[in-house]
Short mmCIF file of C-alpha atoms in Angstrom, two decimals:
data_model
loop_
_atom_site.label_atom_id
_atom_site.label_comp_id
_atom_site.label_asym_id
_atom_site.label_seq_id
_atom_site.Cartn_x
_atom_site.Cartn_y
_atom_site.Cartn_z
CA MET A 1 -35.84 24.84 -8.13
CA VAL A 2 -34.07 23.26 -10.92
CA THR A 3 -36.10 20.68 -12.90
CA SER A 4 -34.82 18.15 -15.50
CA LYS A 5 -36.41 16.48 -18.34
CA ARG A 6 -34.18 13.34 -17.95
CA LEU A 7 -35.92 10.30 -16.94
CA THR A 8 -32.66 8.51 -15.67
CA PRO A 9 -29.69 9.69 -13.80
CA ASP A 10 -26.33 10.16 -15.18
CA ILE A 11 -23.45 8.13 -13.87
CA ARG A 12 -21.19 10.43 -11.73
CA GLN A 13 -18.23 8.12 -11.40
CA VAL A 14 -16.89 4.67 -11.04
CA VAL A 15 -15.75 4.15 -7.36
CA ILE A 16 -13.07 1.49 -6.75
CA ASP A 17 -12.18 0.39 -3.19
CA THR A 18 -8.57 -0.26 -2.68
CA GLU A 19 -6.01 -0.58 0.40
CA ASP A 20 -3.83 1.96 -1.45
CA ALA A 21 -6.04 4.87 -2.95
CA ARG A 22 -3.04 6.99 -4.37
CA GLY A 23 -1.22 3.84 -5.48
CA LEU A 24 -4.18 2.58 -7.49
CA ALA A 25 -5.04 6.14 -8.78
CA GLU A 26 -1.53 6.53 -10.09
CA PHE A 27 -1.89 3.18 -11.89
CA TYR A 28 -4.98 4.20 -13.75
CA ARG A 29 -3.88 7.86 -14.24
CA GLU A 30 -0.83 6.42 -16.23
CA LEU A 31 -2.71 3.70 -17.92
CA LEU A 32 -5.72 5.91 -19.06
CA GLY A 33 -4.08 9.29 -19.29
CA LEU A 34 -6.34 10.76 -16.54
CA ARG A 35 -5.65 13.76 -14.45
CA TYR A 36 -6.32 14.52 -10.89
CA ARG A 37 -9.36 16.47 -9.87
CA ALA A 38 -8.34 19.85 -8.41
CA GLY A 39 -7.26 19.21 -4.92
CA ASP A 40 -6.54 15.60 -5.26
CA GLU A 41 -3.00 15.93 -6.52
CA PRO A 42 -0.31 14.24 -4.64
CA PRO A 43 1.95 16.69 -2.63
CA THR A 44 4.94 18.06 -4.55
CA ASP A 45 6.95 18.31 -1.41
CA SER A 46 7.72 16.10 1.51
CA SER A 47 4.30 16.87 3.24
CA PRO A 48 1.97 13.89 4.07
CA ASP A 49 -0.46 12.91 1.40
CA VAL A 50 -3.66 13.84 3.11
CA ASN A 51 -6.00 13.05 0.09
CA GLY A 52 -4.16 9.93 -1.03
CA GLY A 53 -4.94 8.21 2.36
CA ASP A 54 -8.82 8.37 1.96
CA TRP A 55 -10.35 9.42 -1.27
CA VAL A 56 -8.66 10.37 -4.83
CA THR A 57 -10.70 11.35 -7.96
CA LEU A 58 -9.09 11.23 -11.52
CA LEU A 59 -10.90 12.95 -14.57
CA ASP A 60 -10.81 11.93 -17.94
CA PRO A 61 -10.07 15.23 -20.18
CA ALA A 62 -11.67 13.68 -23.22
CA SER A 63 -14.94 12.80 -21.65
CA SER A 64 -17.10 13.20 -18.55
CA TRP A 65 -15.75 9.96 -16.92
CA ARG A 66 -14.57 10.18 -13.27
CA TYR A 67 -12.75 7.41 -11.48
CA ALA A 68 -12.60 7.66 -7.77
CA PHE A 69 -10.34 5.51 -5.46
CA GLN A 70 -11.70 4.88 -1.87
CA GLN A 71 -9.41 3.88 0.81
CA VAL A 72 -10.54 0.96 2.88
CA ALA A 73 -8.58 -0.99 5.63
CA TYR A 74 -8.81 -4.57 4.06
CA LEU A 75 -9.94 -5.76 0.70
CA PRO A 76 -9.24 -9.36 -0.27
CA GLU A 77 -8.38 -9.73 -3.88
CA PRO A 78 -10.94 -11.40 -6.15
CA THR A 79 -10.16 -14.94 -7.18
CA TRP A 80 -11.07 -14.47 -10.90
CA PRO A 81 -12.33 -16.47 -12.67
CA GLU A 82 -13.53 -18.65 -9.94
CA GLY A 83 -13.27 -19.11 -6.32
CA PRO A 84 -14.40 -18.06 -3.09
CA ARG A 85 -14.17 -14.20 -3.78
CA PRO A 86 -15.75 -13.49 -7.26
CA GLN A 87 -15.24 -10.15 -8.70
CA MET A 88 -18.12 -7.76 -8.05
CA MET A 89 -17.50 -5.73 -11.27
CA HIS A 90 -14.82 -5.05 -13.62
CA LEU A 91 -13.63 -2.22 -16.09
CA ASP A 92 -13.33 -2.82 -19.90
CA PHE A 93 -11.17 -0.67 -22.13
CA ALA A 94 -10.86 -0.79 -25.87
CA VAL A 95 -8.28 -0.07 -28.53
CA ASP A 96 -8.78 -0.06 -32.33
CA THR A 97 -6.10 -2.64 -33.55
CA PRO A 98 -4.32 -5.70 -32.55
CA ALA A 99 -1.11 -3.58 -32.64
CA GLU A 100 -2.39 -1.17 -30.27
CA LEU A 101 -3.59 -4.05 -28.05
CA ALA A 102 -0.03 -5.18 -28.00
CA GLU A 103 1.26 -1.69 -27.30
CA GLN A 104 -1.13 -1.29 -24.42
CA HIS A 105 -0.10 -4.89 -22.96
CA VAL A 106 3.34 -3.59 -22.67
CA ARG A 107 2.27 -0.45 -20.97
CA ALA A 108 -0.19 -2.14 -18.46
CA VAL A 109 2.25 -4.74 -17.65
CA GLY A 110 4.99 -2.21 -17.15
CA LEU A 111 2.70 -0.22 -14.68
CA GLY A 112 2.07 -3.31 -12.67
CA ALA A 113 -0.76 -5.05 -14.00
CA ARG A 114 -0.75 -8.68 -14.00
CA VAL A 115 -1.94 -10.94 -16.91
CA LEU A 116 -4.84 -13.17 -15.78
CA GLN A 117 -5.72 -14.39 -19.39
CA ASP A 118 -4.13 -13.95 -22.70
CA ARG A 119 -6.68 -14.04 -25.59
CA SER A 120 -4.63 -11.56 -27.73
CA THR A 121 -4.69 -14.12 -30.67
CA ASP A 122 -8.50 -14.85 -30.66
CA ALA A 123 -9.71 -14.20 -34.00
CA GLU A 124 -13.16 -12.88 -33.02
CA GLU A 125 -12.50 -10.89 -29.90
CA PRO A 126 -8.68 -10.33 -29.07
CA LEU A 127 -8.18 -9.14 -25.39
CA TYR A 128 -6.13 -9.38 -22.25
CA VAL A 129 -7.58 -9.79 -18.88
CA TYR A 130 -5.54 -8.34 -16.17
CA ALA A 131 -5.46 -7.73 -12.39
CA ASP A 132 -4.58 -4.01 -11.39
CA PRO A 133 -1.98 -3.60 -8.52
CA ALA A 134 -4.95 -3.96 -5.95
CA GLY A 135 -6.03 -7.37 -7.71
CA HIS A 136 -9.19 -5.77 -9.44
CA PRO A 137 -9.75 -7.53 -12.80
CA PHE A 138 -9.87 -5.49 -16.04
CA CYS A 139 -9.83 -5.95 -19.71
CA ILE A 140 -8.40 -4.49 -22.67
CA PHE A 141 -10.14 -5.52 -26.03
CA VAL A 142 -9.77 -4.92 -29.62
CA ARG A 143 -12.98 -2.98 -30.73
CA THR A 144 -15.14 -5.06 -33.06
CA SER A 145 -17.99 -3.97 -35.17
CA PRO A 146 -21.26 -4.12 -33.21
#
């Protein structure tokens, strides 16, 4: 029997529901520089994408973070910032400088993100709020001192 001295559990992964598990995994793989968990890669030939129709997991090679994408039949898009379907959670990502924010903005939009709010010129907390291709809100901030 394994015993642990930890008093709290570790986070295993963030799971995001989507109507297109492979498509959303590809968006975040490209945006964040992630890699597929062994066995979750898309097929390299014309065979059916068995994994992409159910559950796909991405790994962050620079940390222990894992992002999983779970296929669901129907998922109404959140109506951020207000409306009948509020967001249930969102992801925040950070860069070091306003110049990096501008670079990542171009990348995010090029990959299919939709701008929900542009606060890139905010003197205290420059950021963009986006919707990913499935409509989930996420933010990219410029890191500020604590």
